[in-house]
């Protein structure tokens, strides 16, 4: 099916487009009253993730309401540990929790490499979303990076330091590598399944990249990201490694199309480090959206100027905060569209 609004795909192909494409990480979620309405009618977050018709509905909401240039499938990165045999709970107002964790070889022996159909509900949601979108905008699939998934599986939930997973890298590096490899194999199966179901591109979120240092990142994250990039030959891959300013050069050497930047990474300096080939995505500080309309427009223009007119996908530097007024998000999107088209 041809995509009607293919600005994002043409930007990924390196073309100079009539304006910069824009979408937001976490666009399908709590900022939208329409999302909260669906969500509140259910037993919880997981029911929404696991019900394809509803997941498709909330995936499309931001396309209708915010007029973004891409949809991102509604799911979560934590579906992979669950498909490997380590279930998660989403605790209201607190975040994810794993009743059991991986701390030993015996724990790891209870897990298995997930096949794509271990997350059948998300593959079905992708199929339903593609049908309902009817080619309006491209659909982004996603997964967590192996390091970030490992961090949750070993820690058992969120953490400021992720000391347990980091500790395992020194206590038992062989075990760490075995688990990272199992996660990587599962993630490749899952992302290939997403592409087969209709995802037009995929993004890998290394949200906890920044708790590693340059050396540990090279050993425990980069090689697994490389395997994912090498395995996904049919669609463009975006790597978003939050806080991993030190890894931009190594990520640029991988076979990915796009590198996502957080708001602490300077666009001009990042382009120098990454070189001319890759597309860059980002990176407005999500906190700018607490500002006035004037501030939002001004900061958005500064960001667009810093990235320049080609090989840029406008986004925030991380997910939109849940208490942001959707009207402020619309101002950001409107400014990207009007300013970038006027300056072509
Ligand atoms: O719109 C989109 O971006 C698509 C949907 C999406 C969700 N999670 C839905 C979600 C995506 C891409 C994710 C990815 C995800 N999940 C990441 C990587 C991105 C990042 O923010 O760094 C991470 C680290 C997770 C794990 C996770 N899921 C946490 C820590 C939490 C709890 C904290 C929070 O934000 O509430 C979740 C829950 C979650 N995932 C929600 C949504 C909309 C909120 C739950 C709810 O509606 O009750």
Short mmCIF file of C-alpha atoms and ligand atoms in Angstrom, two decimals:
data_model
loop_
_atom_site.label_atom_id
_atom_site.label_comp_id
_atom_site.label_asym_id
_atom_site.label_seq_id
_atom_site.Cartn_x
_atom_site.Cartn_y
_atom_site.Cartn_z
CA UNK A 1 0.00 0.00 0.00
CA UNK A 2 1.46 3.39 -0.98
CA UNK A 3 1.82 5.86 1.89
CA UNK A 4 0.07 9.19 1.25
CA UNK A 5 2.11 11.27 3.69
CA UNK A 6 5.55 9.81 3.01
CA UNK A 7 7.61 12.80 4.24
CA UNK A 8 9.23 10.64 6.90
CA UNK A 9 10.15 7.87 4.45
CA UNK A 10 11.57 10.35 1.94
CA UNK A 11 13.60 12.00 4.70
CA UNK A 12 14.94 8.57 5.64
CA UNK A 13 15.93 8.09 2.00
CA UNK A 14 18.02 11.29 2.26
CA UNK A 15 15.72 13.39 0.06
CA UNK A 16 15.22 17.09 0.60
CA UNK A 17 11.51 17.28 1.39
CA UNK A 18 9.08 20.22 1.30
CA UNK A 19 9.21 20.35 5.11
CA UNK A 20 10.64 18.51 8.11
CA UNK A 21 8.58 15.50 9.29
CA UNK A 22 7.57 15.42 12.97
CA UNK A 23 6.32 12.90 15.52
CA UNK A 24 6.74 12.51 19.29
CA UNK A 25 8.05 9.73 21.45
CA UNK A 26 5.18 8.68 23.76
CA UNK A 27 2.63 10.46 21.58
CA UNK A 28 0.14 7.63 22.15
CA UNK A 29 -0.53 8.02 25.82
CA UNK A 30 -1.63 9.96 28.83
CA UNK A 31 -1.39 13.46 27.37
CA UNK A 32 -4.50 12.70 25.31
CA UNK A 33 -7.90 12.69 27.09
CA UNK A 34 -9.05 10.23 24.40
CA UNK A 35 -6.30 7.81 25.50
CA UNK A 36 -7.21 8.17 29.18
CA UNK A 37 -10.83 7.44 28.37
CA UNK A 38 -9.98 4.12 26.69
CA UNK A 39 -7.39 3.30 29.36
CA UNK A 40 -9.77 4.01 32.27
CA UNK A 41 -12.39 1.67 30.87
CA UNK A 42 -9.97 -1.27 31.27
CA UNK A 43 -8.39 -3.31 34.07
CA UNK A 44 -5.03 -1.72 33.39
CA UNK A 45 -2.22 -0.89 31.00
CA UNK A 46 -1.57 -4.51 30.03
CA UNK A 47 -5.13 -5.08 28.92
CA UNK A 48 -4.75 -2.16 26.51
CA UNK A 49 -1.43 -3.49 25.18
CA UNK A 50 -2.88 -6.97 24.76
CA UNK A 51 -6.15 -5.98 23.01
CA UNK A 52 -5.24 -5.32 19.35
CA UNK A 53 -8.36 -3.32 18.40
CA UNK A 54 -7.85 -0.93 21.31
CA UNK A 55 -4.07 -0.72 20.85
CA UNK A 56 -4.74 0.21 17.20
CA UNK A 57 -7.28 2.82 18.27
CA UNK A 58 -4.87 4.62 20.65
CA UNK A 59 -2.05 4.33 18.10
CA UNK A 60 -4.11 6.32 15.60
CA UNK A 61 -5.40 8.95 18.07
CA UNK A 62 -2.30 11.19 17.81
CA UNK A 63 -2.44 11.03 14.00
CA UNK A 64 -6.01 12.38 14.11
CA UNK A 65 -5.62 14.79 17.03
CA UNK A 66 -2.03 16.02 16.79
CA UNK A 67 -1.54 15.54 13.02
CA UNK A 68 1.89 13.96 13.39
CA UNK A 69 3.66 12.52 10.35
CA UNK A 70 3.96 8.98 11.75
CA UNK A 71 2.17 6.58 14.06
CA UNK A 72 4.09 4.46 16.60
CA UNK A 73 2.47 1.20 17.58
CA UNK A 74 1.03 1.19 21.09
CA UNK A 75 2.84 -1.46 23.12
CA UNK A 76 5.75 -1.53 25.55
CA UNK A 77 9.38 -2.60 25.51
CA UNK A 78 8.67 -4.97 28.42
CA UNK A 79 6.63 -7.39 26.32
CA UNK A 80 9.92 -9.08 25.36
CA UNK A 81 10.97 -10.23 28.84
CA UNK A 82 7.44 -11.54 29.29
CA UNK A 83 7.61 -13.47 26.00
CA UNK A 84 10.93 -14.95 27.23
CA UNK A 85 9.27 -16.22 30.40
CA UNK A 86 9.72 -13.29 32.79
CA UNK A 87 6.32 -11.58 33.23
CA UNK A 88 5.99 -7.91 34.22
CA UNK A 89 3.31 -5.98 36.07
CA UNK A 90 2.57 -2.32 35.45
CA UNK A 91 1.90 -0.87 38.88
CA UNK A 92 -0.45 2.12 38.77
CA UNK A 93 1.46 5.42 39.27
CA UNK A 94 4.70 3.54 40.04
CA UNK A 95 5.79 1.82 36.86
CA UNK A 96 6.97 -1.65 35.90
CA UNK A 97 7.65 -4.46 38.36
CA UNK A 98 9.01 -7.97 37.73
CA UNK A 99 7.89 -10.49 40.40
CA UNK A 100 10.96 -12.61 39.52
CA UNK A 101 14.32 -11.44 38.21
CA UNK A 102 17.46 -12.94 36.63
CA UNK A 103 20.37 -13.11 39.06
CA UNK A 104 21.85 -16.59 38.41
CA UNK A 105 22.41 -19.23 35.74
CA UNK A 106 19.48 -21.17 37.18
CA UNK A 107 17.21 -18.12 36.69
CA UNK A 108 18.41 -17.82 33.12
CA UNK A 109 17.82 -21.53 32.41
CA UNK A 110 14.12 -20.97 33.08
CA UNK A 111 13.92 -18.50 30.18
CA UNK A 112 13.80 -19.10 26.42
CA UNK A 113 14.40 -17.14 23.22
CA UNK A 114 11.04 -15.63 22.23
CA UNK A 115 9.59 -16.14 18.78
CA UNK A 116 7.66 -13.26 17.20
CA UNK A 117 4.35 -14.97 17.96
CA UNK A 118 5.19 -14.75 21.65
CA UNK A 119 3.97 -11.17 21.23
CA UNK A 120 1.12 -12.03 18.86
CA UNK A 121 -1.16 -9.29 20.27
CA UNK A 122 1.26 -6.54 19.12
CA UNK A 123 1.68 -8.12 15.68
CA UNK A 124 -2.12 -8.23 15.41
CA UNK A 125 -2.31 -4.61 16.58
CA UNK A 126 0.15 -3.64 13.82
CA UNK A 127 -2.01 -5.40 11.21
CA UNK A 128 -5.16 -3.68 12.48
CA UNK A 129 -3.44 -0.31 12.65
CA UNK A 130 -2.11 -0.59 9.09
CA UNK A 131 -5.58 -1.42 7.85
CA UNK A 132 -7.21 1.46 9.72
CA UNK A 133 -4.48 3.96 8.78
CA UNK A 134 -5.12 3.12 5.15
CA UNK A 135 -1.73 4.53 4.15
CA UNK A 136 -2.22 7.93 5.79
CA UNK A 137 1.21 7.95 7.51
CA UNK A 138 3.97 5.39 8.07
CA UNK A 139 3.80 3.11 11.12
CA UNK A 140 6.81 2.81 13.42
CA UNK A 141 7.49 -0.49 15.19
CA UNK A 142 9.80 -0.62 18.20
CA UNK A 143 11.60 -2.65 20.83
CA UNK A 144 13.90 -1.99 23.76
CA UNK A 145 17.64 -2.31 23.25
CA UNK A 146 19.11 -5.49 24.75
CA UNK A 147 20.99 -3.54 27.45
CA UNK A 148 17.84 -1.68 28.57
CA UNK A 149 15.76 -4.88 28.64
CA UNK A 150 18.57 -6.65 30.54
CA UNK A 151 18.58 -3.78 33.06
CA UNK A 152 14.87 -4.29 33.82
CA UNK A 153 15.13 -8.10 33.94
CA UNK A 154 18.01 -8.06 36.42
CA UNK A 155 16.90 -5.09 38.52
CA UNK A 156 13.23 -6.13 38.61
CA UNK A 157 11.86 -2.65 37.90
CA UNK A 158 12.88 0.94 37.43
CA UNK A 159 15.89 2.33 39.30
CA UNK A 160 18.02 5.46 39.37
CA UNK A 161 21.30 3.52 39.34
CA UNK A 162 20.47 0.05 37.97
CA UNK A 163 23.20 -1.15 40.32
CA UNK A 164 22.22 -4.83 40.11
CA UNK A 165 22.48 -5.15 36.32
CA UNK A 166 25.66 -3.05 36.34
CA UNK A 167 27.02 -5.22 39.13
CA UNK A 168 26.43 -8.37 37.09
CA UNK A 169 28.71 -7.02 34.35
CA UNK A 170 31.59 -7.34 36.84
CA UNK A 171 30.38 -10.25 39.01
CA UNK A 172 29.46 -12.57 36.18
CA UNK A 173 30.12 -11.12 32.72
CA UNK A 174 29.60 -14.52 31.02
CA UNK A 175 26.09 -14.75 32.45
CA UNK A 176 25.43 -11.15 31.39
CA UNK A 177 26.50 -11.91 27.82
CA UNK A 178 24.36 -15.08 27.72
CA UNK A 179 21.28 -13.14 28.80
CA UNK A 180 22.03 -10.25 26.44
CA UNK A 181 22.34 -12.72 23.55
CA UNK A 182 18.99 -14.34 24.40
CA UNK A 183 17.34 -10.92 24.55
CA UNK A 184 18.95 -9.96 21.22
CA UNK A 185 17.76 -13.12 19.47
CA UNK A 186 14.24 -12.56 20.85
CA UNK A 187 14.27 -8.91 19.80
CA UNK A 188 15.37 -9.75 16.25
CA UNK A 189 12.56 -12.31 15.95
CA UNK A 190 10.08 -9.78 17.32
CA UNK A 191 11.18 -6.85 15.13
CA UNK A 192 11.17 -9.06 12.01
CA UNK A 193 7.63 -10.09 12.97
CA UNK A 194 6.66 -6.42 13.28
CA UNK A 195 8.05 -5.68 9.82
CA UNK A 196 6.21 -8.67 8.36
CA UNK A 197 3.01 -7.40 10.02
CA UNK A 198 3.46 -4.00 8.37
CA UNK A 199 5.83 -1.75 10.36
CA UNK A 200 7.45 0.64 7.87
CA UNK A 201 10.47 1.37 10.08
CA UNK A 202 11.58 0.40 13.58
CA UNK A 203 13.10 2.23 16.51
CA UNK A 204 15.24 0.64 19.21
CA UNK A 205 15.07 2.41 22.59
CA UNK A 206 18.21 2.20 24.72
CA UNK A 207 16.63 4.26 27.47
CA UNK A 208 19.17 3.28 30.14
CA UNK A 209 22.28 3.59 27.98
CA UNK A 210 23.41 6.44 30.20
CA UNK A 211 23.98 4.31 33.32
CA UNK A 212 26.87 2.62 31.49
CA UNK A 213 30.22 4.22 30.81
CA UNK A 214 31.93 4.33 27.42
CA UNK A 215 33.82 1.07 27.93
CA UNK A 216 30.93 -0.97 29.33
CA UNK A 217 28.63 0.44 26.64
CA UNK A 218 31.05 -0.80 23.96
CA UNK A 219 31.13 -4.28 25.47
CA UNK A 220 27.57 -4.79 26.67
CA UNK A 221 25.36 -2.72 24.37
CA UNK A 222 26.96 -1.87 21.01
CA UNK A 223 27.63 -5.48 19.80
CA UNK A 224 23.99 -6.42 20.38
CA UNK A 225 22.69 -3.29 18.65
CA UNK A 226 24.97 -4.23 15.76
CA UNK A 227 23.35 -7.66 15.49
CA UNK A 228 19.90 -6.06 15.40
CA UNK A 229 20.91 -3.55 12.70
CA UNK A 230 22.52 -6.30 10.62
CA UNK A 231 19.47 -8.56 10.91
CA UNK A 232 16.90 -5.93 9.91
CA UNK A 233 17.69 -5.50 6.25
CA UNK A 234 14.20 -4.61 4.96
CA UNK A 235 13.37 -1.40 6.84
CA UNK A 236 15.22 1.66 8.15
CA UNK A 237 16.33 1.31 11.78
CA UNK A 238 16.50 4.17 14.30
CA UNK A 239 18.75 3.86 17.36
CA UNK A 240 17.90 6.06 20.33
CA UNK A 241 20.44 5.71 23.13
CA UNK A 242 19.43 8.15 25.82
CA UNK A 243 22.31 9.94 27.59
CA UNK A 244 24.92 7.99 25.59
CA UNK A 245 26.69 11.09 24.26
CA UNK A 246 29.93 9.09 24.39
CA UNK A 247 28.57 6.42 22.03
CA UNK A 248 27.49 8.61 19.12
CA UNK A 249 30.60 7.73 17.09
CA UNK A 250 30.19 3.96 17.55
CA UNK A 251 26.46 4.09 16.85
CA UNK A 252 27.24 5.98 13.64
CA UNK A 253 29.37 3.04 12.52
CA UNK A 254 26.43 0.63 12.76
CA UNK A 255 24.12 -0.16 9.86
CA UNK A 256 21.26 1.99 11.16
CA UNK A 257 19.58 4.75 9.17
CA UNK A 258 18.80 7.19 11.98
CA UNK A 259 20.29 8.20 15.31
CA UNK A 260 17.97 9.72 17.89
CA UNK A 261 19.41 12.51 20.03
CA UNK A 262 18.30 13.53 23.49
CA UNK A 263 18.13 17.23 24.38
CA UNK A 264 21.55 17.25 26.03
CA UNK A 265 23.25 16.44 22.72
CA UNK A 266 24.02 19.45 20.55
CA UNK A 267 22.72 18.95 16.97
CA UNK A 268 25.69 20.63 15.28
CA UNK A 269 28.30 18.80 17.36
CA UNK A 270 26.37 15.54 16.87
CA UNK A 271 26.40 15.99 13.09
CA UNK A 272 30.18 16.46 13.24
CA UNK A 273 30.60 13.27 15.24
CA UNK A 274 28.11 11.19 13.26
CA UNK A 275 29.15 12.42 9.81
CA UNK A 276 26.96 13.36 6.83
CA UNK A 277 25.23 10.05 6.08
CA UNK A 278 22.82 9.31 8.91
CA UNK A 279 19.47 10.93 9.55
CA UNK A 280 19.26 12.61 12.97
CA UNK A 281 16.08 12.64 15.06
CA UNK A 282 15.15 14.90 17.94
CA UNK A 283 15.69 16.72 20.15
CA UNK A 284 13.68 19.50 21.79
CA UNK A 285 13.83 19.40 25.58
CA UNK A 286 10.40 17.97 26.53
CA UNK A 287 10.29 20.58 29.31
CA UNK A 288 10.09 23.36 26.70
CA UNK A 289 6.43 22.34 26.33
CA UNK A 290 5.76 23.80 29.81
CA UNK A 291 6.68 27.19 28.35
CA UNK A 292 4.49 29.80 26.68
CA UNK A 293 3.48 29.58 23.02
CA UNK A 294 6.16 32.16 22.19
CA UNK A 295 8.89 30.18 23.96
CA UNK A 296 7.84 26.91 22.31
CA UNK A 297 7.90 28.46 18.84
CA UNK A 298 11.24 30.15 19.45
CA UNK A 299 12.95 27.03 20.84
CA UNK A 300 11.52 24.91 18.02
CA UNK A 301 12.92 27.31 15.41
CA UNK A 302 16.35 27.24 17.08
CA UNK A 303 16.27 23.46 16.99
CA UNK A 304 15.28 23.34 13.30
CA UNK A 305 18.03 25.81 12.39
CA UNK A 306 20.61 23.73 14.25
CA UNK A 307 19.70 20.51 12.41
CA UNK A 308 19.26 22.08 9.00
CA UNK A 309 16.83 21.16 6.19
CA UNK A 310 17.89 17.63 5.27
CA UNK A 311 18.22 14.31 7.10
CA UNK A 312 16.30 15.54 10.13
CA UNK A 313 13.17 14.14 11.77
CA UNK A 314 11.80 16.55 14.36
CA UNK A 315 10.91 15.04 17.73
CA UNK A 316 11.45 15.72 21.42
CA UNK A 317 14.68 14.63 23.11
CA UNK A 318 12.70 11.99 25.07
CA UNK A 319 9.06 11.01 25.59
CA UNK A 320 6.48 13.76 26.10
CA UNK A 321 5.74 14.22 29.82
CA UNK A 322 2.27 12.99 30.82
CA UNK A 323 1.13 16.31 32.32
CA UNK A 324 1.83 18.36 29.19
CA UNK A 325 -1.19 20.16 27.69
CA UNK A 326 -1.87 18.66 24.22
CA UNK A 327 -2.41 22.23 22.95
CA UNK A 328 1.29 22.88 23.69
CA UNK A 329 2.22 19.78 21.73
CA UNK A 330 0.17 21.10 18.82
CA UNK A 331 2.09 24.39 18.93
CA UNK A 332 5.37 22.47 18.65
CA UNK A 333 4.06 20.44 15.70
CA UNK A 334 2.60 23.50 14.00
CA UNK A 335 5.89 25.41 14.31
CA UNK A 336 7.91 22.51 12.86
CA UNK A 337 5.54 22.39 9.90
CA UNK A 338 5.24 26.11 9.20
CA UNK A 339 8.82 27.18 9.91
CA UNK A 340 10.45 24.31 8.05
CA UNK A 341 8.26 24.74 4.97
CA UNK A 342 8.79 28.52 4.93
CA UNK A 343 12.57 28.14 5.09
CA UNK A 344 12.84 25.68 2.16
O1 LIG B 1 3.50 6.54 22.02
C1 LIG B 1 4.47 5.77 22.07
O2 LIG B 1 5.65 6.16 22.17
C2 LIG B 1 4.21 4.26 21.92
C3 LIG B 1 4.02 3.54 23.10
C4 LIG B 1 5.15 3.29 24.09
C5 LIG B 1 4.90 3.01 25.46
N1 LIG B 1 6.07 2.64 26.03
C6 LIG B 1 3.59 3.05 26.10
C7 LIG B 1 3.53 3.24 27.56
C8 LIG B 1 6.54 3.17 23.89
C9 LIG B 1 7.37 3.42 22.64
C10 LIG B 1 7.09 2.75 25.14
C11 LIG B 1 8.52 2.45 25.31
C12 LIG B 1 9.07 2.28 26.67
N2 LIG B 1 8.50 1.65 27.74
C13 LIG B 1 10.37 2.69 27.05
C14 LIG B 1 11.37 3.34 26.13
C15 LIG B 1 11.10 4.78 25.89
C16 LIG B 1 11.51 5.68 27.02
O3 LIG B 1 10.60 6.37 27.55
O4 LIG B 1 12.69 5.74 27.33
C17 LIG B 1 10.54 2.34 28.40
C18 LIG B 1 11.78 2.61 29.25
C19 LIG B 1 9.36 1.67 28.83
C20 LIG B 1 9.08 1.05 30.13
C21 LIG B 1 7.93 1.68 30.81
N3 LIG B 1 6.62 1.59 30.37
C22 LIG B 1 7.93 2.44 32.00
C23 LIG B 1 9.18 2.79 32.78
C24 LIG B 1 6.60 2.79 32.26
C25 LIG B 1 6.08 3.48 33.49
C26 LIG B 1 6.42 4.90 33.51
C27 LIG B 1 5.41 5.66 32.72
O5 LIG B 1 5.79 6.31 31.75
O6 LIG B 1 4.24 5.58 33.12
C28 LIG B 1 5.81 2.28 31.20
C29 LIG B 1 4.33 2.44 31.04
C30 LIG B 1 3.83 2.97 29.76
N4 LIG B 1 4.23 2.58 28.54
C31 LIG B 1 2.78 3.94 29.61
C32 LIG B 1 2.59 4.10 28.23
C33 LIG B 1 1.57 4.97 27.55
C34 LIG B 1 2.01 4.60 30.73
C35 LIG B 1 1.12 3.60 31.39
C36 LIG B 1 -0.32 3.97 31.52
O7 LIG B 1 -0.98 4.41 30.57
O8 LIG B 1 -0.79 3.76 32.60
#
